[in-house]
XYZ file of C-alpha atoms in Angstrom:
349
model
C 7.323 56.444 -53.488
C 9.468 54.605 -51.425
C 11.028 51.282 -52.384
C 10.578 48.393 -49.829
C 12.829 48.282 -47.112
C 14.890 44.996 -47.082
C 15.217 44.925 -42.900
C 13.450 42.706 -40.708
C 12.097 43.239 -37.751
C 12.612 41.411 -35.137
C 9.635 40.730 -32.699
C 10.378 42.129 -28.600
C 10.026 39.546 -26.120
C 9.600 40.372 -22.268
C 10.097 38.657 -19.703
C 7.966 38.866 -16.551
C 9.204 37.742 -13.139
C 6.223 36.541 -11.171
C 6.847 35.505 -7.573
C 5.964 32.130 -6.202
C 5.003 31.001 -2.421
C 6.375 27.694 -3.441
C 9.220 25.973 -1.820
C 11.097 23.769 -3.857
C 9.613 23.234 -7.293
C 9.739 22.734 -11.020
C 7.741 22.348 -14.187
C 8.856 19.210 -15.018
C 10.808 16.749 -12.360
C 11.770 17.280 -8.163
C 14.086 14.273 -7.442
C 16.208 14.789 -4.417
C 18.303 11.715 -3.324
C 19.861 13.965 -0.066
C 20.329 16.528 2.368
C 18.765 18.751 4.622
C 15.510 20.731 4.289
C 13.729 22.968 6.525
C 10.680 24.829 4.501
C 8.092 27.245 5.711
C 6.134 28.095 2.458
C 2.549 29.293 2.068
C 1.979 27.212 -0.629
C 3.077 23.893 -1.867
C 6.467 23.176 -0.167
C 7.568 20.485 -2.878
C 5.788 20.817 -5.899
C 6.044 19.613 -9.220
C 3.936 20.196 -12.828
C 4.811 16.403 -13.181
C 6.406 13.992 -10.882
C 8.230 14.087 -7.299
C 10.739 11.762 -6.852
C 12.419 11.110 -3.177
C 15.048 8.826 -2.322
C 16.895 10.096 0.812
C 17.215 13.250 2.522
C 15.818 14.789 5.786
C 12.577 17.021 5.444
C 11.194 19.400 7.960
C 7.739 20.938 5.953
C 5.332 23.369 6.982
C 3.534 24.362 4.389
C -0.192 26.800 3.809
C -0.969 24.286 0.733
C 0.190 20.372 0.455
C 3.362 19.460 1.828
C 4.238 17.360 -1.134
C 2.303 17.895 -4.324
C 3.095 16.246 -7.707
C 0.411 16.581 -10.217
C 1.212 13.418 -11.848
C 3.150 11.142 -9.431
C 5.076 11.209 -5.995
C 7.089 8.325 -5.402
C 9.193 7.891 -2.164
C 12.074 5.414 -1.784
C 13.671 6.799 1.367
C 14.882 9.112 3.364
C 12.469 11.279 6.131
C 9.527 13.557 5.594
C 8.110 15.101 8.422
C 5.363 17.702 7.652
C 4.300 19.360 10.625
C 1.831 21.624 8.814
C -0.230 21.502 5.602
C -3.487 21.748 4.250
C -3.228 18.632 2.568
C 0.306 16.078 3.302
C 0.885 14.582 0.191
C -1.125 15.037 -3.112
C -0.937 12.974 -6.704
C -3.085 11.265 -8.927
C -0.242 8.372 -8.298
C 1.315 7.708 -4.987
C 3.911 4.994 -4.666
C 5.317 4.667 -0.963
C 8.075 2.077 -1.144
C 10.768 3.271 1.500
C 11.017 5.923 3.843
C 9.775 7.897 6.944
C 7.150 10.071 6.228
C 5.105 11.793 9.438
C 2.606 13.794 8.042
C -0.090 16.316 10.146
C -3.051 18.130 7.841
C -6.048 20.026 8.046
C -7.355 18.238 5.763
C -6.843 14.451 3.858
C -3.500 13.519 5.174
C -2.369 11.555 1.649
C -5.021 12.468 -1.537
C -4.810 10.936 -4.717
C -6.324 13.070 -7.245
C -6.372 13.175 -11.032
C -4.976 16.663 -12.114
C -3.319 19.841 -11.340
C -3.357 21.676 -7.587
C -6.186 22.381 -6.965
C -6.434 22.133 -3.034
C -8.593 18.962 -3.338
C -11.445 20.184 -4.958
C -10.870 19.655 -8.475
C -10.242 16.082 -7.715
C -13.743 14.837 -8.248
C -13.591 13.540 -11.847
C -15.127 10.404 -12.889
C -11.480 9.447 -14.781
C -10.109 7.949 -11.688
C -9.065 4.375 -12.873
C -5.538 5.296 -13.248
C -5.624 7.138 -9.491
C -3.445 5.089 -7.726
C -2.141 4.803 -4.071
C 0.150 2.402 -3.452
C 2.124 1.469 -0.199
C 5.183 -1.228 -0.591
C 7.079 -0.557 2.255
C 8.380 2.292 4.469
C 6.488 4.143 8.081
C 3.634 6.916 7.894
C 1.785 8.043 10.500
C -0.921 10.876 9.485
C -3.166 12.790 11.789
C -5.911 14.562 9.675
C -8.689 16.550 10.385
C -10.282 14.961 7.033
C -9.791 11.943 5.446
C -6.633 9.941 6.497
C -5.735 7.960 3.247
C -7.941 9.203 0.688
C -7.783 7.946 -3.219
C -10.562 8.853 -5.710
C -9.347 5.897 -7.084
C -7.630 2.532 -5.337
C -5.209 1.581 -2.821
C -2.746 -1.237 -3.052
C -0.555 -1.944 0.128
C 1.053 -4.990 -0.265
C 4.240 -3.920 3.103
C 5.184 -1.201 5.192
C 3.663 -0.081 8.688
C 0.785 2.473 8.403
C -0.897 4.579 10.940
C -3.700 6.553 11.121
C -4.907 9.031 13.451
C -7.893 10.511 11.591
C -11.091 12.685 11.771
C -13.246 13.790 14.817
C -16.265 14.478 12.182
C -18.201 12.205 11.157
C -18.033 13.828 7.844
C -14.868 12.013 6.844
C -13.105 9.305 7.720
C -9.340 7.721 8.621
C -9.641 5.413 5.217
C -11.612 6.509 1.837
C -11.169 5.488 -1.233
C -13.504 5.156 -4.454
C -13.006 2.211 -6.070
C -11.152 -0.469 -4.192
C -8.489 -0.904 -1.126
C -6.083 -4.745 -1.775
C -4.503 -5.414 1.033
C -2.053 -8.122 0.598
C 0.542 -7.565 3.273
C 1.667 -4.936 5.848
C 0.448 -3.565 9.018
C -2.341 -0.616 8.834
C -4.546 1.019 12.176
C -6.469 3.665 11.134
C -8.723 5.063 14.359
C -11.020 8.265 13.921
C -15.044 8.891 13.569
C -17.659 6.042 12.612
C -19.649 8.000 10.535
C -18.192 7.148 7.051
C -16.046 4.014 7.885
C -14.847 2.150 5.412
C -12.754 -1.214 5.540
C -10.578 -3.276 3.090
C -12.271 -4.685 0.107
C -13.030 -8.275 -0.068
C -10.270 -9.013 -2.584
C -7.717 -8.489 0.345
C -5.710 -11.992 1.226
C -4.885 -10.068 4.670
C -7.350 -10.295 7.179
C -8.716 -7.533 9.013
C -10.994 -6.563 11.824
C -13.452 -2.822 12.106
C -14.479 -2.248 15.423
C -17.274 0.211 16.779
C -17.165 1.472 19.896
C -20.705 2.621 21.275
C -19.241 5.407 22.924
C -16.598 7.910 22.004
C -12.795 7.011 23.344
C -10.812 9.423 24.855
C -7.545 10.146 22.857
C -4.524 8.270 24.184
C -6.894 5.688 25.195
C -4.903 2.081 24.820
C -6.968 -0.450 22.438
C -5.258 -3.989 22.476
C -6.026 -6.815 20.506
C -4.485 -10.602 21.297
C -5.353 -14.073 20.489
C -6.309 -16.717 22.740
C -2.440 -17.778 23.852
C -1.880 -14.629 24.901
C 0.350 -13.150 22.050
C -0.162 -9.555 20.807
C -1.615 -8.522 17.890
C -1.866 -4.744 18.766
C -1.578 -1.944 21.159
C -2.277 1.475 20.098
C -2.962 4.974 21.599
C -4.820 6.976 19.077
C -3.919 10.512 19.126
C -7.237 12.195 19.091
C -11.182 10.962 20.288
C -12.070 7.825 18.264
C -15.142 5.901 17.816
C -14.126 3.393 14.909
C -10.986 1.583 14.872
C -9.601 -0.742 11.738
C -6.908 -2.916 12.048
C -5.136 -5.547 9.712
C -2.028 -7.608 10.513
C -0.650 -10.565 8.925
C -0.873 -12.450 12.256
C -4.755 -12.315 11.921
C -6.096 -15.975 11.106
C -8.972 -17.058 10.134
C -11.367 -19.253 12.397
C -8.714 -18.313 15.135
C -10.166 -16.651 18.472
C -8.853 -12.886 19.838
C -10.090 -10.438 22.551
C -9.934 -6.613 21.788
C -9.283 -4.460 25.344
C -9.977 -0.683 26.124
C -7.521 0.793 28.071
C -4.650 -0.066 30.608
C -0.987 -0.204 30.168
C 1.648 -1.569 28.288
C 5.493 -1.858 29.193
C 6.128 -1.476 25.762
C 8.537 0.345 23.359
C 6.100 2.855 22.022
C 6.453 5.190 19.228
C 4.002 7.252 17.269
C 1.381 6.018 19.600
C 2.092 2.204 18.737
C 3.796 -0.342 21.239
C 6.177 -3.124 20.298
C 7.071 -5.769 22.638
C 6.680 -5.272 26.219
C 3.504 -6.278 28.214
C -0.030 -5.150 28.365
C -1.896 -5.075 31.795
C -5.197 -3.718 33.345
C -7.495 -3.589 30.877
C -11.278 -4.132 30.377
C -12.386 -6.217 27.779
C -14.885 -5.499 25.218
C -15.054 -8.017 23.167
C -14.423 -11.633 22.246
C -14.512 -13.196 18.259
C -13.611 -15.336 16.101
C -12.091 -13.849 12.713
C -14.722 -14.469 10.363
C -13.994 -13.514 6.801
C -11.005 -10.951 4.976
C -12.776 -7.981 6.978
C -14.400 -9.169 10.416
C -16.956 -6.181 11.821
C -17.339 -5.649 15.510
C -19.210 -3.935 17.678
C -19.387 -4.150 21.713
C -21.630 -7.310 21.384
C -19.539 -9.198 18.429
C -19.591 -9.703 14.909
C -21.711 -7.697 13.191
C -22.505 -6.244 10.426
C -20.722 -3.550 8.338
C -20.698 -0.160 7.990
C -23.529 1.436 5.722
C -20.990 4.314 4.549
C -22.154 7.115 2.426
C -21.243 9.873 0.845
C -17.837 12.047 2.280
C -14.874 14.229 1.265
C -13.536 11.437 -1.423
C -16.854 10.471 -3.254
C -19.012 7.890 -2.364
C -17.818 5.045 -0.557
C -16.649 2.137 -2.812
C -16.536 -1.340 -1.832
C -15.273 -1.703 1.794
C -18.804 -2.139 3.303
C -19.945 -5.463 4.669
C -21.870 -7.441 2.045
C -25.353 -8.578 2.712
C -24.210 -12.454 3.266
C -22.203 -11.000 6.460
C -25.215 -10.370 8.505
C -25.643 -10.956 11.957
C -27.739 -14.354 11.867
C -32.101 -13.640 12.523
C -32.340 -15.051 15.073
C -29.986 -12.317 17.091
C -27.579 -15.489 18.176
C -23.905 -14.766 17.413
C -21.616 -17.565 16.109
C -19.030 -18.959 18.313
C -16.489 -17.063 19.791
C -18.385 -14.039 19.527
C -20.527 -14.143 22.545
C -20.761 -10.781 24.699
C -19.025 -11.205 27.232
C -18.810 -9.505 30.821
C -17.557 -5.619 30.741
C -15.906 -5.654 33.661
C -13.640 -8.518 33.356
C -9.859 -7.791 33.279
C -6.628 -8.806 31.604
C -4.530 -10.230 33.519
């Protein structure tokens, strides 16, 4: 018989290379604080298994998946993200926007937050969404999306920063959806696209804000303008693509104080991404005179109104941005002051 052997044996470990259609990525942490990136990935072009941290640097992203993904966290403190292609921009369960230049074009929600790994969207629809977060502190985006615009299956915060939104054609989404609740404390936001599930701020917002819409759909590039009664500019924006429903919130909004929205015309103004600073606006028809009203004031072609139903979309149900029933259009069909209709074809001068 033979006596037991005193080696050991040592196990065989191999290693498999697997290829990735990832850009720049890691299991655990991106942070890039600079330099120059040009990426053309089918998948994720920044992608994380936790966070993505950006603080500077130029990006240049086209990309078959999200531009940015993190499955925990994205934060952005700086630099410039322009992604010219993606299926969805940027993707978290917690997105902090405090700095930066981010330019972002999808084929589907323009910025999602989720609640867990990549999953193109779709495995975003869990009920654990209190800690989904989207926050905006600062910093530029523009987003044109074929689906939702901002999207959170959870709540947005945006307390600075200048946002705009160039979103769906379908009435199937829409330019801002979120589940549970939208703050709005400070900042500038436009988000123009379809009617059909329009949402608004919620009514916790200290910023006012104004939902108009249209009867009819606008031609893209079509001028909107909003001004009070001295004159002074609130807003002048060319949406990029056909819009029916436009939203709107500025800290120069007051409350009890009169404004006139316009359709079309032209400005003298810088413009950039569609939105015109300074300058003059000329030539175009009015559509409607109000009076703001309450932290979201609806409007149709004949005044204030009441809010948008909602319903279900590509984020969940819609959460609380709908008018509430005290913000009814009074029985007897008479509209307060300041929101009479007035004549179509009158013209700013």
């Amino acid at each position: 018989m033979r006596p037991p052997s005193n080696e050991t044996t040592t196990p065989t470990i191999t290693e498999t290379e697997t290829e990735s259609a990832k850009g720049l990525k890691a299991t655990v942490d991106v942070a890039v604080g600079g330099g120059s990136f040009k990426i053309d990935s089918s998948d994720d072009a920044l992608h994380s298994n936790n966070s993505v941290t950006i603080t500077g640097g130029e990006f240049t992203i086209a990309s078959g998946d999200d531009g940015v993904h993190g499955d925990k966290a994205v934060q952005t403190k700086g630099g410039k993200i322009n992604i010219t292609k993606s299926y969805e921009g940027i993707e978290s369960k917690v997105i902090s926007i405090a700095d930066g230049e981010i330019d972002v074009t999808a084929s589907d929600d323009g910025i999602n937050v989720g609640c867990g790994n990549d999953g193109s969207g779709m495995d975003f629809q869990s009920t654990e969404t209190q800690d989904n977060l989207l926050s905006i502190s600062g910093g530029s985006v523009t987003v044109n999306a074929a689906g939702d615009g901002l999207d959170s299956n959870g709540s947005i915060q945006m307390t600075a920063g200048t946002v705009l939104v160039n979103g769906p054609t379908n009435n199937g989404n829409g330019s801002l959806d979120y589940d549970q609740s939208f703050e709005m404390t400070g900042g500038f936001l436009i988000a123009a696209g379809s009617a059909g599930m329009l949402q608004a701020t919620s009514e916790q917002s200290t910023q006012n804000a104004i939902v108009m819409t249209y009867p009819d759909t606008q031609a893209a590039g079509t001028l909107l303008h909003v001004e009070d009664s001295d004159g002074n500019t609130v807003a002048t924006f060319a949406p990029e693509k056909d819009y029916q429903a436009v939203f709107i919130s500025s800290p120069i909004l007051e409350k009890d104080k009169d404004y006139t929205l316009y359709s079309g015309g032209t400005s003298t103004g810088k413009e950039a991404n569609g939105l015109y600073r300074d300058g003059d606006y000329k030539d175009g028809t009015k559509v409607v005179e109000f009076t703001i009203s309450d932290s979201v004031t609806w409007l149709n072609e004949s005044g204030v109104t009441t809010g948008s139903s909602g319903g279900p979309g590509g984020g969940g149900m819609r959460g609380g941005g709908q008018r509430p029933d005290r913000g009814q259009a009074p029985p007897n069909g008479e509209m307060p002051d300041g929101s009479q209709t007035p004549p179509t074809t009158e013209q700013s001068q």
